[in-house]
Each structure stands twice: as C-alpha cells, then as structure tokens.
mmCIF file of C-alpha atoms in Angstrom:
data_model
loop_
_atom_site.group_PDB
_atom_site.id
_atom_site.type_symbol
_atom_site.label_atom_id
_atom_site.label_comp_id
_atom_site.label_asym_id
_atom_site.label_seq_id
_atom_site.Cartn_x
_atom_site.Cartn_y
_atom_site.Cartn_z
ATOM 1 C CA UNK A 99 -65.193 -141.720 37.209
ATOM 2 C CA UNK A 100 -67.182 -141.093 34.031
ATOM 3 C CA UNK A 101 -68.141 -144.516 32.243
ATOM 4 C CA UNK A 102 -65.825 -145.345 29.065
ATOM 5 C CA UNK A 103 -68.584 -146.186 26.411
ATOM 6 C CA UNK A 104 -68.539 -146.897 22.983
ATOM 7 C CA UNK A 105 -69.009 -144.250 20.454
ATOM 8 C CA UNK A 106 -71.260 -144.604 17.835
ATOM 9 C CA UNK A 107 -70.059 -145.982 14.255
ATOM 10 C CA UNK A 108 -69.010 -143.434 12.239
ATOM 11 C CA UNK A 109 -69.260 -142.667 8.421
ATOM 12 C CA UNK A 110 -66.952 -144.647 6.682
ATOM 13 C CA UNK A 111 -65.262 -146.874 9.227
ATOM 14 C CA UNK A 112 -64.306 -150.248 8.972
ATOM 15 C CA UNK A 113 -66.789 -153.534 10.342
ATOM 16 C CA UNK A 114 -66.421 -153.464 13.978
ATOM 17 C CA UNK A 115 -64.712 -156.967 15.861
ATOM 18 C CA UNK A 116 -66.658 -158.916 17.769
ATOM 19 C CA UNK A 117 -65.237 -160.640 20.916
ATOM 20 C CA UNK A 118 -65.610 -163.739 19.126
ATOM 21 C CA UNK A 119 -63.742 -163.012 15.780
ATOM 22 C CA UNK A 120 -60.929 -161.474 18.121
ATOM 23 C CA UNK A 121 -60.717 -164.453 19.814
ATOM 24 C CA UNK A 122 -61.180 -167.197 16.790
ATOM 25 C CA UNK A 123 -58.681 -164.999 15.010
ATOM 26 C CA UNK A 124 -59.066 -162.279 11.401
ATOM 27 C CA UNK A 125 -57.665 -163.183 8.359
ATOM 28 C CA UNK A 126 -53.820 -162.012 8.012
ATOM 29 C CA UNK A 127 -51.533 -162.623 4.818
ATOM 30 C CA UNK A 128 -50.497 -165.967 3.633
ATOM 31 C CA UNK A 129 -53.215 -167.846 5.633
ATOM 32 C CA UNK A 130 -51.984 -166.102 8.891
ATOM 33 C CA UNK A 131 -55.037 -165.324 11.473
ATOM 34 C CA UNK A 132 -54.727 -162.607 13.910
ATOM 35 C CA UNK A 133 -56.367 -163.078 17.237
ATOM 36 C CA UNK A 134 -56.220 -162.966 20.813
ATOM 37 C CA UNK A 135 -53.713 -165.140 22.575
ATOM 38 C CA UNK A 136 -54.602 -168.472 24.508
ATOM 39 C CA UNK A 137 -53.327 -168.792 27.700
ATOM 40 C CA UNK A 138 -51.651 -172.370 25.903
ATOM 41 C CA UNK A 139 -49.616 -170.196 24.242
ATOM 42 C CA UNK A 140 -48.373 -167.982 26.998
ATOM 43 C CA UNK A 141 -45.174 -169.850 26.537
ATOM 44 C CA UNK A 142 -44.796 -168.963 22.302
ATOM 45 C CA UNK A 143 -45.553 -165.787 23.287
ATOM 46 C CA UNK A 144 -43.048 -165.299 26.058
ATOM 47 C CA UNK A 145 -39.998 -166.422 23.919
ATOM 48 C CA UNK A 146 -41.304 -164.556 20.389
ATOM 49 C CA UNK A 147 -41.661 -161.133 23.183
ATOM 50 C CA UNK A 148 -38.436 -161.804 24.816
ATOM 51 C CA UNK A 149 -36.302 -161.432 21.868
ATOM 52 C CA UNK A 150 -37.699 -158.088 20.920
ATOM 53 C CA UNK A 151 -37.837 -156.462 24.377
ATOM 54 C CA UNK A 152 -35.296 -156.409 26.978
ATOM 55 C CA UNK A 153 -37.465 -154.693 29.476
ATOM 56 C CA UNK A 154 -40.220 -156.959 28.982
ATOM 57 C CA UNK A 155 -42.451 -157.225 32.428
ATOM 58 C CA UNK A 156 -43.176 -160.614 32.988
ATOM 59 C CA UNK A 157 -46.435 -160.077 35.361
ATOM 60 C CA UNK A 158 -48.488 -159.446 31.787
ATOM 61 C CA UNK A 159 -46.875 -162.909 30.344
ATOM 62 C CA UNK A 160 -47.630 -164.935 34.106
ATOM 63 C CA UNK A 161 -51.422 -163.195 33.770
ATOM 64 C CA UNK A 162 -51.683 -164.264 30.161
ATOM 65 C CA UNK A 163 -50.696 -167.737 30.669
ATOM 66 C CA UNK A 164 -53.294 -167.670 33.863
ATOM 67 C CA UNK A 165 -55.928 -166.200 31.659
ATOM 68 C CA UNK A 166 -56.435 -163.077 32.939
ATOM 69 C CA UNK A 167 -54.734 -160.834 30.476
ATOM 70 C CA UNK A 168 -56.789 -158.723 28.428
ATOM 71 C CA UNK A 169 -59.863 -160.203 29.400
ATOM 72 C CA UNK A 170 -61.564 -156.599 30.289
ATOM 73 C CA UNK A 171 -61.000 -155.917 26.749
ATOM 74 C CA UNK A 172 -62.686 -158.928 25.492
ATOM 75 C CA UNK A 173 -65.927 -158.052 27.920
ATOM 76 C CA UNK A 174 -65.757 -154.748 26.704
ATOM 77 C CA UNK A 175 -65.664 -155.782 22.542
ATOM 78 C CA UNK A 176 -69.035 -157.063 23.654
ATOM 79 C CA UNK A 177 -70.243 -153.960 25.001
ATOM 80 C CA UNK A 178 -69.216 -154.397 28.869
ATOM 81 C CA UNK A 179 -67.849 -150.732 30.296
ATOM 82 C CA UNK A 180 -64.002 -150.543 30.850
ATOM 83 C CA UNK A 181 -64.522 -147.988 34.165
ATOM 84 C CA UNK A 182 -66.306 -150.041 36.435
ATOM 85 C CA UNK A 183 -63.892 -152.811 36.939
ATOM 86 C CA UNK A 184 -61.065 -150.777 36.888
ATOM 87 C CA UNK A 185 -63.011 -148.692 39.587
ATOM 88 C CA UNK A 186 -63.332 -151.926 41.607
ATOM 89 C CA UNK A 187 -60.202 -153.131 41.410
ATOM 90 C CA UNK A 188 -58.595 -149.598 42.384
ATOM 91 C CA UNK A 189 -60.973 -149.354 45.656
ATOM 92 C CA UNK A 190 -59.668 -153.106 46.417
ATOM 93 C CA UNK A 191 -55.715 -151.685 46.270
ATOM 94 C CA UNK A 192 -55.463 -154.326 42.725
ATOM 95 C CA UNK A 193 -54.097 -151.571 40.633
ATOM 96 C CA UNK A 194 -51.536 -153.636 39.143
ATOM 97 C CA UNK A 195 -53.355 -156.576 38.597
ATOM 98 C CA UNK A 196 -55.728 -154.703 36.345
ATOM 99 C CA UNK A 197 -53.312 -153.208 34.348
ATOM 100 C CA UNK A 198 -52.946 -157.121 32.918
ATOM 101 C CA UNK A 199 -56.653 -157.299 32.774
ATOM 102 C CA UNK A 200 -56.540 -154.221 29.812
ATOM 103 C CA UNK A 201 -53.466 -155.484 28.446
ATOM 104 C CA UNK A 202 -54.313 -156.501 24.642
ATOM 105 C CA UNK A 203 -51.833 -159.975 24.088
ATOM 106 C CA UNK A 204 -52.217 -160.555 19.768
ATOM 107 C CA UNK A 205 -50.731 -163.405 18.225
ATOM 108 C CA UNK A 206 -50.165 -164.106 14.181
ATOM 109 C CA UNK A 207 -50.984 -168.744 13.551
ATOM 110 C CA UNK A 208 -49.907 -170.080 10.488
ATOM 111 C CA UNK A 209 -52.585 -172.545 8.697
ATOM 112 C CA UNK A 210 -51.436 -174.764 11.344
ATOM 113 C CA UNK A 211 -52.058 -173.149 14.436
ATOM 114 C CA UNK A 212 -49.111 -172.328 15.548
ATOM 115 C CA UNK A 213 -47.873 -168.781 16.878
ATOM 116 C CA UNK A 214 -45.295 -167.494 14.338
ATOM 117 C CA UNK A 215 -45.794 -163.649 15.991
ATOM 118 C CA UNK A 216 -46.968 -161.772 18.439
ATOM 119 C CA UNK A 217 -47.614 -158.314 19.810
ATOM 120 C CA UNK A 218 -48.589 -156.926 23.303
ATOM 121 C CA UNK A 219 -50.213 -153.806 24.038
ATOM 122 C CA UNK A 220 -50.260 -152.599 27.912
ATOM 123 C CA UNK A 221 -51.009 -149.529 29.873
ATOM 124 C CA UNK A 222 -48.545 -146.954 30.416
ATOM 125 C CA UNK A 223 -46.819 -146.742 33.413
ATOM 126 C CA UNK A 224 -45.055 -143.902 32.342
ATOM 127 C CA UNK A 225 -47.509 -142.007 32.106
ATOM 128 C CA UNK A 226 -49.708 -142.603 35.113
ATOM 129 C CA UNK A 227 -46.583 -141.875 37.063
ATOM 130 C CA UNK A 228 -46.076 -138.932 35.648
ATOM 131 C CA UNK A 229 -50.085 -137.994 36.137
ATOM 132 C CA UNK A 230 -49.658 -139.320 39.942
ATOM 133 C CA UNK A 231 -47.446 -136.265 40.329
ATOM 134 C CA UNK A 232 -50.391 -133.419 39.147
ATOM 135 C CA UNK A 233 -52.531 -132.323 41.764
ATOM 136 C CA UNK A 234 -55.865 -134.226 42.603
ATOM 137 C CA UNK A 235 -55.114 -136.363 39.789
ATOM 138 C CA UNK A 236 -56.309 -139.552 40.748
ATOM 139 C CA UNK A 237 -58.802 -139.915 38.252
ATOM 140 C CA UNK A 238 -57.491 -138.838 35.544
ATOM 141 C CA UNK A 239 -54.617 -141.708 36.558
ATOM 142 C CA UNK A 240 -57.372 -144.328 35.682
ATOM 143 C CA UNK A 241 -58.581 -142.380 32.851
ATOM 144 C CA UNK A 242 -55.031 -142.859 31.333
ATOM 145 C CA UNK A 243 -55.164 -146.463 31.667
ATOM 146 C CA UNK A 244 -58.209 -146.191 29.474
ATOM 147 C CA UNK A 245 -56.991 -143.668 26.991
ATOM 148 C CA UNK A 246 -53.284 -144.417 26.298
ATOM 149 C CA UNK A 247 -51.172 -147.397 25.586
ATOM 150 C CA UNK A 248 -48.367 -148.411 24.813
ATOM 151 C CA UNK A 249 -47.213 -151.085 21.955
ATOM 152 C CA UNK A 250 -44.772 -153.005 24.795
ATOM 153 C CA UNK A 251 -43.287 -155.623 21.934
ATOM 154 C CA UNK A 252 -43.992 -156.835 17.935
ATOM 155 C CA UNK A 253 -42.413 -159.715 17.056
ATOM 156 C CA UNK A 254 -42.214 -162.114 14.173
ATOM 157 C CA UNK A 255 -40.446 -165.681 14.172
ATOM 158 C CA UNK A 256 -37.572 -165.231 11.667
ATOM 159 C CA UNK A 257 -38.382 -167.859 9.279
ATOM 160 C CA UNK A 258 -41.776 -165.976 8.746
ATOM 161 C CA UNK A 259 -40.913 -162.441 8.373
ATOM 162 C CA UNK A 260 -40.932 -160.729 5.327
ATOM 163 C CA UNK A 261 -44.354 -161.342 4.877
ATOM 164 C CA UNK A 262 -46.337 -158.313 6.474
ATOM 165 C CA UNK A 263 -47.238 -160.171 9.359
ATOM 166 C CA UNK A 264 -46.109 -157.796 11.883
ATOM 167 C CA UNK A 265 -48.092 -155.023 10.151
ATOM 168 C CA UNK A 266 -51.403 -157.499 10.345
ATOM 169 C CA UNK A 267 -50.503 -157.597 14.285
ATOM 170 C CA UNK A 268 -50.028 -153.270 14.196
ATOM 171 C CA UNK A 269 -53.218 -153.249 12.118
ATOM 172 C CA UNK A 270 -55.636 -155.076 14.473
ATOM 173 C CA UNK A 271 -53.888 -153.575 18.087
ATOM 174 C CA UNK A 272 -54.820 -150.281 16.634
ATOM 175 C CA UNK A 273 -58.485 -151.326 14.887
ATOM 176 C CA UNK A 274 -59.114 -153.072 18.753
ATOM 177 C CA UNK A 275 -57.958 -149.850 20.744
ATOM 178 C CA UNK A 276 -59.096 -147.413 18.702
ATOM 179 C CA UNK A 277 -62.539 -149.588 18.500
ATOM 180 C CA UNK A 278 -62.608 -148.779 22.093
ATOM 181 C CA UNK A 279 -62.071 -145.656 22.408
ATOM 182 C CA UNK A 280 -58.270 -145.200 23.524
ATOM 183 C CA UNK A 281 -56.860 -142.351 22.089
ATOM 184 C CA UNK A 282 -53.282 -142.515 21.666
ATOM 185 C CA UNK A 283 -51.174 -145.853 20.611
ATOM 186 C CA UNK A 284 -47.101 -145.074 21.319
ATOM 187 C CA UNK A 285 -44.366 -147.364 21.728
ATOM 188 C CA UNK A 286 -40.135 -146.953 21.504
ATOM 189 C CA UNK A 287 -37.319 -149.109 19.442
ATOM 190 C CA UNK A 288 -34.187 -149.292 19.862
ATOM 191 C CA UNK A 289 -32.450 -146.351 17.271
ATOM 192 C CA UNK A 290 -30.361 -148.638 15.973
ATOM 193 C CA UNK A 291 -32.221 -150.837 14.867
ATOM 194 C CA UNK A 292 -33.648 -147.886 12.115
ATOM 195 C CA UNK A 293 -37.169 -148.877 12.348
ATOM 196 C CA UNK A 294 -38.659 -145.293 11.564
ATOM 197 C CA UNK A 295 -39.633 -145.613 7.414
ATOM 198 C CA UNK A 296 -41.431 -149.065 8.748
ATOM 199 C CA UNK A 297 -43.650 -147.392 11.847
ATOM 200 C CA UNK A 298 -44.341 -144.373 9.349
ATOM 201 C CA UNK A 299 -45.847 -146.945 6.562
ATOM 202 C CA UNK A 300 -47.843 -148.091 9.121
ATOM 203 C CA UNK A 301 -49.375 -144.900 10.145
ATOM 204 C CA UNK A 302 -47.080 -143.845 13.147
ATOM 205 C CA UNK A 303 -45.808 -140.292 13.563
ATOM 206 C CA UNK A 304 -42.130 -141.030 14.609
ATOM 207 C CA UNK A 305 -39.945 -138.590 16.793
ATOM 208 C CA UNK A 306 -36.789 -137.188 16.311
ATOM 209 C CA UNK A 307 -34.328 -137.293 19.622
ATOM 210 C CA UNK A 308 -35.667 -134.262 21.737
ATOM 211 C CA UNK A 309 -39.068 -134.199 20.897
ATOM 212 C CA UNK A 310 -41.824 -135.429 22.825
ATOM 213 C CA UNK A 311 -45.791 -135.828 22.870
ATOM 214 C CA UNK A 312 -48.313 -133.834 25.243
ATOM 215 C CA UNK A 313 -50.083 -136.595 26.823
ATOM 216 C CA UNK A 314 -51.301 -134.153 29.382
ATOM 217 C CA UNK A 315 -53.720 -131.396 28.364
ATOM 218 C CA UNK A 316 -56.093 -134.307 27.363
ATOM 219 C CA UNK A 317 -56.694 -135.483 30.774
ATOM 220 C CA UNK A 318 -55.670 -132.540 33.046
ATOM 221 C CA UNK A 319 -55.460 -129.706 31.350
ATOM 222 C CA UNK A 320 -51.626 -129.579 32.358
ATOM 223 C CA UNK A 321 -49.321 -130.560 29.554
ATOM 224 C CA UNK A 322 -47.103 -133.870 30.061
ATOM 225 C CA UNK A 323 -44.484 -134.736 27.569
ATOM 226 C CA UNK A 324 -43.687 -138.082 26.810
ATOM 227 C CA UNK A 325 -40.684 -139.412 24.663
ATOM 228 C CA UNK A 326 -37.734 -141.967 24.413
ATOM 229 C CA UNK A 327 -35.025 -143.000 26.623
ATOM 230 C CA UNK A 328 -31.828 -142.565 25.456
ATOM 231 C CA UNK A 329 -30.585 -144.831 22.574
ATOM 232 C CA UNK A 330 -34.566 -145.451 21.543
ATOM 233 C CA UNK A 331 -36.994 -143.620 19.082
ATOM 234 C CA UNK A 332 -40.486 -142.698 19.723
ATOM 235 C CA UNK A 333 -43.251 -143.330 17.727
ATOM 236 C CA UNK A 334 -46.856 -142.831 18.407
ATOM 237 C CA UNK A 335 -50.475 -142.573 16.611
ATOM 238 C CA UNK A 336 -53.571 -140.668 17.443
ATOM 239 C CA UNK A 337 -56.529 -142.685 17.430
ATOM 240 C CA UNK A 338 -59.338 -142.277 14.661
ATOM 241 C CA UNK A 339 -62.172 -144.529 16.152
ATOM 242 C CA UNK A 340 -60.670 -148.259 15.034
ATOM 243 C CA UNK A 341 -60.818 -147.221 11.494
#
C-alpha cells in the first residue's frame, strides 16, 4: 500500500497542530481548550457520548480509557506515516484494534479542567464493508480507513451549551483530519432533532432523504453511495487540506 504522507502547506492555510498543542489543548470560546482526550477522562467522555449516540461502540471508549485510541494520529501530527502500522496490524489479523488506534477522541475543558464536551471521530465501517464487496479490493479497504471518517458523536454538557463549543470541537476534528490528509468528514443525526441549518454553518453539505455520496470512484474507480438510515440525515464535508 502506497505511504499516506503529508502534503505540503499550501497558500493560505491555517498554522498547522503540533502533537503537542493537540494534546495540551487550542484555545476554544469562553476559556474552553480543545484537545485530545486523556485516558482519565475516558469516563466524562463515555457519559457526554452516550447521550448523543445510541449506537455508540464501546471498543473506541474501552481503547481510549486504555490509551490506545487515536494514538496513530498523534504519531502521525509529528510526521510518523499512517500506512505502515495499519499495514502491520492488518498482516497480524488486528484490523479492529487499529481502527481505535486512528480514531480521533476531542474533548472541550473549562478553565478548570474539566470535560464539558466532547467529540469522536472513527473510521467507517460502512464503508469498508461496502469496499470488501468490490473485487480485489483489499487495499483500497485500508486506504478508506485513511481517507474517510466518520463524526461518530458531538456532545456538549447542557449547562455549557449555547456557547459555540461544539463548533470549536467540529472546527479542530476537521483542521486535524484534513491536516492529514483524509478526504471526506460525514456523520448522521437523528431528523428530528432538525440539526441541518447548524451542520451547514459549520461547513457541512447536508442531504436530503434519498440522496447519497459517491465514496467509491475515489478509491476504486467503482462508485459507492453512502447515506442515512432511516429516521437520520446525512451530512458530510470534503476535505480542503486542514484549512
């Protein structure tokens, strides 16, 4: 498999994160800082995640309190390539266990440390079961897990909402993917729940029921749509380099 390497800075885009600042944490609003989750926390995390998804896996929550989630995606903010490992853990049958290694677990502290929101980015499944299906697709089934992902959860402590923290926690999931080079960001809420107008002002294209999203022709060359379940909507954003 080719190696996923960093592209070079382009015109215009924003400072790039270090590992470091990702894991101390970035400014957010109101004295918030966004950052990577501790495994201490795995627990804050687990209940904030919990009340926004119902179909929340809890293998991603177990690796993040172990502190194994994500950490591929730390190595690789400090220039370490995303392919190899995932190579190595594929040859040693640890597919799923990797998929927690380039999960992306964000949290939002108040001035006082504590985690008032968090987010958690994952690999598709969805998609690299429906890739599994395509002829002689096996790499391009790893390339996916290094291309696409999906926004699992956001969630925001209710005494602290209102304040634009989950759009600090949407900001830096897609500065850190698009920083390394995934190119599509997607994720589902319930219809009900009218989200649309607030994924929109934060840059997401959002579907109307029926339509769907070619995450195919990218890797394969076949097209692949990709849309919501019934009673959820569908919103998604093409990367632009973590600008």
């Amino acid at each position: 498999m080719a190696k996923k390497t960093k592209r070079a800075k382009k015109a215009g885009a924003s400072v790039r994160l270090t590992r470091l600042q990702v894991l101390e944490g970035v400014p957010g609003p109101d004295g918030v800082r966004i950052g990577f989750a501790a495994p201490e926390e795995a627990a804050a995390v687990t209940a904030l995640l919990k009340a926004a998804a119902d179909d929340l896996e809890t293998g991603h929550l177990e690796a993040l309190a172990q502190g194994r989630c994500g950490t591929w995606l730390l190595d690789a903010l400090a220039g370490a390539d995303l392919g190899e490992p995932l190579v190595r853990a594929t040859a040693a049958g640890e597919l799923q266990p990797a998929a927690a290694e380039l999960s992306l677990p964000l949290v939002a502290r108040d001035g006082d440390g504590q985690v008032i929101g968090s987010l958690l980015g994952v690999p598709s499944g969805t998609v690299a079961s429906g890739l599994s299906r395509l002829p002689g697709s096996r790499q391009q089934v790893l390339m996916s897990m290094l291309t696409y992902a999906k926004i699992k959860a956001v969630a925001v402590s209710e005494d602290a909402r209102g304040r634009g923290i989950g759009a600090a926690l949407l900001k830096r999931c897609v500065q850190v993917y698009g920083q390394l080079d995934f190119t599509l960001l997607f994720g589902e809420f319930d219809t009900g729940r009218d989200l649309g107008p607030y994924y929109s002002g934060q840059g997401f294209t959002v579907l109307r029921p029926g339509q769907a999203v070619d995450v195919g022709t990218l890797l394969t060359g076949v097209p692949l749509h990709l849309g919501a379940g019934e009673g959820l909507t569908f919103f998604y954003r093409w990367s632009t380099g973590g600008r």
